Short mmCIF file of C-alpha atoms and ligand atoms in Angstrom, two decimals:
data_model
loop_
_atom_site.label_atom_id
_atom_site.label_comp_id
_atom_site.label_asym_id
_atom_site.label_seq_id
_atom_site.Cartn_x
_atom_site.Cartn_y
_atom_site.Cartn_z
CA MET A 884 115.61 100.08 180.60
CA LYS A 885 114.93 103.67 181.74
CA THR A 886 111.92 105.48 180.33
CA MET A 887 112.80 108.19 177.78
CA LYS A 888 112.50 111.67 179.26
CA ASN A 889 110.36 114.30 177.57
CA ILE A 890 112.38 117.49 177.11
CA ALA A 891 110.51 120.80 176.78
CA VAL A 892 112.55 123.79 175.63
CA LEU A 893 111.67 127.40 176.47
CA VAL A 894 112.87 130.01 173.97
CA SER A 895 112.48 133.70 173.12
CA GLY A 896 114.87 134.40 170.25
CA GLY A 897 117.16 132.99 167.60
CA GLY A 898 117.33 129.54 169.08
CA THR A 899 120.92 128.58 168.36
CA ASN A 900 121.02 126.68 171.66
CA LEU A 901 117.81 124.89 170.66
CA GLN A 902 119.54 124.02 167.38
CA ALA A 903 122.50 122.59 169.29
CA LEU A 904 120.08 120.39 171.25
CA ILE A 905 118.28 119.25 168.09
CA ASP A 906 121.61 118.42 166.41
CA ALA A 907 122.83 116.59 169.51
CA GLU A 908 119.65 114.53 169.68
CA LYS A 909 119.95 113.63 165.99
CA SER A 910 123.52 112.48 166.38
CA GLY A 911 122.70 110.37 169.42
CA LEU A 912 124.48 112.59 171.94
CA ILE A 913 121.40 112.98 174.12
CA LYS A 914 120.99 109.68 175.85
CA ASN A 915 117.53 108.76 177.10
CA GLY A 916 115.78 112.03 176.18
CA LYS A 917 113.70 113.47 173.35
CA ILE A 918 112.72 117.07 172.61
CA THR A 919 108.94 116.89 172.59
CA CYS A 920 107.89 120.53 172.73
CA VAL A 921 109.24 124.06 172.21
CA ILE A 922 107.48 126.93 173.95
CA SER A 923 108.23 130.53 172.96
CA SER A 924 107.45 133.75 174.80
CA LYS A 925 107.48 135.54 171.43
CA ALA A 926 105.45 134.72 168.31
CA ASP A 927 108.22 135.85 165.95
CA ALA A 928 111.12 133.96 167.56
CA TYR A 929 113.21 132.25 164.88
CA ALA A 930 113.61 129.34 167.31
CA LEU A 931 110.03 128.35 166.39
CA GLU A 932 111.09 127.85 162.75
CA ARG A 933 113.95 125.63 163.84
CA ALA A 934 111.53 123.46 165.83
CA LYS A 935 109.01 123.26 162.99
CA GLN A 936 111.71 122.33 160.46
CA ASN A 937 112.51 119.39 162.70
CA GLY A 938 108.95 118.26 163.30
CA ILE A 939 108.85 119.37 166.93
CA LYS A 940 105.58 120.62 168.42
CA THR A 941 105.59 124.37 169.10
CA LYS A 942 103.51 126.64 171.29
CA VAL A 943 103.55 130.41 171.72
CA ILE A 944 102.70 131.70 175.18
CA ALA A 945 103.23 135.44 174.86
CA ARG A 946 104.03 137.51 177.93
CA LYS A 947 102.00 140.40 176.55
CA ASP A 948 98.81 138.28 176.59
CA HIS A 949 99.03 137.89 180.39
CA PRO A 950 98.41 140.61 182.97
CA ASP A 951 101.27 139.83 185.36
CA VAL A 952 104.17 137.47 186.10
CA ALA A 953 101.96 135.15 188.19
CA ALA A 954 99.41 134.66 185.42
CA TYR A 955 102.15 134.18 182.87
CA THR A 956 104.01 131.66 185.03
CA LYS A 957 100.79 129.70 185.59
CA ALA A 958 100.14 129.51 181.85
CA VAL A 959 103.67 128.24 181.12
CA THR A 960 103.62 125.80 184.06
CA ASP A 961 100.20 124.37 183.11
CA SER A 962 101.37 123.91 179.56
CA LEU A 963 104.53 122.06 180.65
CA ILE A 964 102.46 119.77 182.88
CA GLU A 965 100.07 119.12 180.00
CA GLU A 966 103.05 118.23 177.80
CA LYS A 967 104.29 115.80 180.49
CA ALA A 968 107.70 117.47 180.53
CA ASP A 969 110.33 115.58 182.56
CA LEU A 970 112.97 118.23 181.92
CA VAL A 971 112.52 121.93 181.11
CA VAL A 972 115.42 123.66 179.33
CA TYR A 973 115.68 127.45 179.29
CA ALA A 974 117.49 128.09 175.99
CA GLY A 975 117.63 131.86 175.64
CA PHE A 976 114.31 132.29 177.45
CA MET A 977 114.19 135.98 178.35
CA THR A 978 111.00 136.27 180.39
CA ILE A 979 110.95 136.27 184.20
CA LEU A 980 108.87 133.53 185.87
CA ASP A 981 107.98 133.24 189.56
CA GLU A 982 108.36 130.42 192.11
CA GLN A 983 105.21 128.53 190.99
CA ILE A 984 107.19 126.87 188.20
CA VAL A 985 110.08 126.01 190.54
CA LYS A 986 107.63 124.23 192.88
CA ALA A 987 106.14 122.29 189.94
CA PHE A 988 109.55 121.30 188.49
CA PRO A 989 112.05 121.17 191.38
CA TYR A 990 115.58 120.50 190.04
CA LYS A 991 113.96 119.57 186.76
CA MET A 992 114.75 122.83 184.97
CA ILE A 993 118.12 123.86 183.57
CA ASN A 994 119.29 127.18 182.15
CA VAL A 995 122.27 128.20 180.05
CA HIS A 996 123.80 131.52 181.08
CA PRO A 997 126.48 133.22 178.93
CA ALA A 998 128.99 133.99 181.71
CA LEU A 999 130.84 132.33 184.57
CA ILE A 1000 128.27 132.47 187.39
CA PRO A 1001 128.44 134.06 189.98
CA SER A 1002 129.96 136.80 187.80
CA PHE A 1003 127.85 138.83 185.37
CA CYS A 1004 124.52 137.25 186.28
CA GLY A 1005 121.17 138.10 187.89
CA LYS A 1006 118.64 140.73 186.96
CA GLY A 1007 119.52 142.71 183.82
CA PHE A 1008 122.28 140.31 182.75
CA TYR A 1009 120.95 138.61 179.65
CA GLY A 1010 121.96 138.21 176.03
CA LEU A 1011 124.43 140.77 174.68
CA HIS A 1012 124.25 142.86 177.90
CA VAL A 1013 126.30 140.15 179.62
CA HIS A 1014 129.12 140.42 177.08
CA GLU A 1015 129.01 144.25 177.18
CA ALA A 1016 129.50 144.09 180.97
CA VAL A 1017 132.33 141.56 180.62
CA LEU A 1018 134.18 143.84 178.17
CA LYS A 1019 133.56 146.94 180.31
CA LYS A 1020 135.02 145.23 183.39
CA GLY A 1021 138.02 143.99 181.44
CA VAL A 1022 138.07 140.42 182.72
CA LYS A 1023 140.46 138.28 180.71
CA VAL A 1024 138.44 135.08 180.85
CA THR A 1025 134.70 134.49 180.49
CA GLY A 1026 132.54 131.52 179.54
CA ALA A 1027 129.14 129.98 180.12
CA THR A 1028 127.33 128.11 182.87
CA VAL A 1029 124.60 125.50 182.81
CA HIS A 1030 122.72 125.37 186.11
CA PHE A 1031 119.49 124.26 187.72
CA VAL A 1032 116.78 126.91 187.87
CA THR A 1033 115.64 127.84 191.38
CA GLU A 1034 113.74 130.86 192.70
CA VAL A 1035 117.01 132.84 192.80
CA CYS A 1036 117.73 134.34 189.37
CA ASP A 1037 120.85 132.55 187.98
CA GLY A 1038 121.45 131.25 191.53
CA GLY A 1039 120.69 127.52 191.28
CA PRO A 1040 123.25 124.70 191.60
CA ILE A 1041 125.88 124.78 188.86
CA ILE A 1042 126.05 121.71 186.61
CA LEU A 1043 128.76 122.56 184.04
CA GLN A 1044 131.00 125.53 183.26
CA ASP A 1045 133.74 126.20 180.74
CA THR A 1046 135.82 129.19 179.67
CA VAL A 1047 137.01 131.24 176.70
CA GLN A 1048 139.63 134.00 176.52
CA VAL A 1049 138.54 137.62 176.17
CA LEU A 1050 140.57 139.42 173.49
CA ASP A 1051 141.39 143.15 173.26
CA SER A 1052 139.80 143.28 169.82
CA ASP A 1053 136.46 141.80 170.98
CA THR A 1054 133.10 143.45 170.45
CA PRO A 1055 130.09 142.13 172.43
CA GLU A 1056 128.92 140.33 169.27
CA ILE A 1057 132.28 138.66 168.59
CA LEU A 1058 132.60 137.58 172.22
CA GLN A 1059 129.03 136.26 172.29
CA LYS A 1060 129.79 134.13 169.23
CA ARG A 1061 132.95 132.69 170.81
CA VAL A 1062 131.11 131.87 174.05
CA MET A 1063 128.24 130.23 172.17
CA GLU A 1064 130.35 128.19 169.75
CA ASN A 1065 132.99 127.08 172.21
CA VAL A 1066 130.93 126.61 175.34
CA GLU A 1067 127.12 126.97 175.24
CA TRP A 1068 126.42 124.73 172.26
CA LYS A 1069 128.60 122.00 173.76
CA LEU A 1070 127.73 122.21 177.45
CA LEU A 1071 123.96 122.50 177.15
CA PRO A 1072 123.44 119.21 175.25
CA LYS A 1073 125.96 117.54 177.57
CA ALA A 1074 124.08 118.68 180.69
CA VAL A 1075 120.75 117.66 179.17
CA SER A 1076 122.09 114.18 178.48
CA LEU A 1077 123.52 113.87 182.01
CA PHE A 1078 120.12 114.83 183.42
CA CYS A 1079 118.24 112.38 181.21
CA GLU A 1080 120.61 109.60 182.27
CA ASP A 1081 119.92 110.43 185.96
CA ARG A 1082 123.61 111.16 186.49
CA ILE A 1083 123.24 114.50 188.33
CA THR A 1084 122.54 114.70 192.04
CA VAL A 1085 122.14 117.83 194.16
CA LYS A 1086 123.37 118.05 197.74
CA ASP A 1087 123.75 121.18 199.88
CA GLY A 1088 123.40 123.48 196.88
CA ARG A 1089 126.05 121.69 194.82
CA THR A 1090 125.76 119.18 192.02
CA TYR A 1091 127.65 115.93 191.73
CA ILE A 1092 127.96 114.06 188.45
CA LYS A 1093 128.14 110.27 188.42
C1 GAR B 1462 122.43 132.72 174.66
O1 GAR B 1462 123.71 133.29 174.67
C2 GAR B 1462 121.99 132.38 176.07
O2 GAR B 1462 123.02 131.93 176.88
C3 GAR B 1462 121.49 133.72 176.53
O3 GAR B 1462 120.85 134.28 175.42
C4 GAR B 1462 121.37 133.73 174.22
C5 GAR B 1462 120.25 133.09 173.44
O4 GAR B 1462 120.65 132.71 172.16
N1 GAR B 1462 120.63 133.58 177.66
C6 GAR B 1462 120.53 134.49 178.63
O5 GAR B 1462 121.15 135.53 178.64
C7 GAR B 1462 119.58 134.12 179.75
N2 GAR B 1462 119.90 134.87 180.93
P1 GAR B 1462 119.86 131.64 171.32
O6 GAR B 1462 118.40 132.08 171.24
O7 GAR B 1462 120.51 131.71 169.96
O8 GAR B 1462 120.02 130.29 171.96
#
């Protein structure tokens, strides 16, 4: 019998991806893992309410209370170590962290990004901005990516990806909703479960799923 993995979730906003993880855990879709802690970079993130409503421990580590990225990263990293996190999930976490956390949790952190990496990703591509850029470019297909977090922003090994169509009538908000509902909320819990079941391996910058 494998030991249950402790899942810590980092959030900054509404927390619909956190909700998808909570729902998946409740319905038994996350094998061998339990959400034990939610850490927010913002005190007023609605994601914190979602965690509390489900009896999950919450912490606020606000970026504005720390002088620089290094101090902020240390605070988040120390907290995750204290919580004995086996997996760290970035679920709409909008604050930049440095390599300290990558060294502490190598290939133990996963992020959901609302586009098909390597398109529309990297610095400045977050939240609605991603969908604005997708519409501006006029691509006909977009989607979301779940990947390991490394020191390269949105550059770590890709675990899962799936697509949606872009429609002429789309606004950034409508497209964001389609990407979330059809891809993010499904792929993130799936990737978390695969990780917790030790089914993902990384070789030469690629992942392989058993
Ligand atoms: C999601 O679309 C997520 O993919 C995106 O922000 C949204 C958060 O929503 N993340 C990024 O852009 C990170 N680069 P949520 O708080 O409702 O889960």
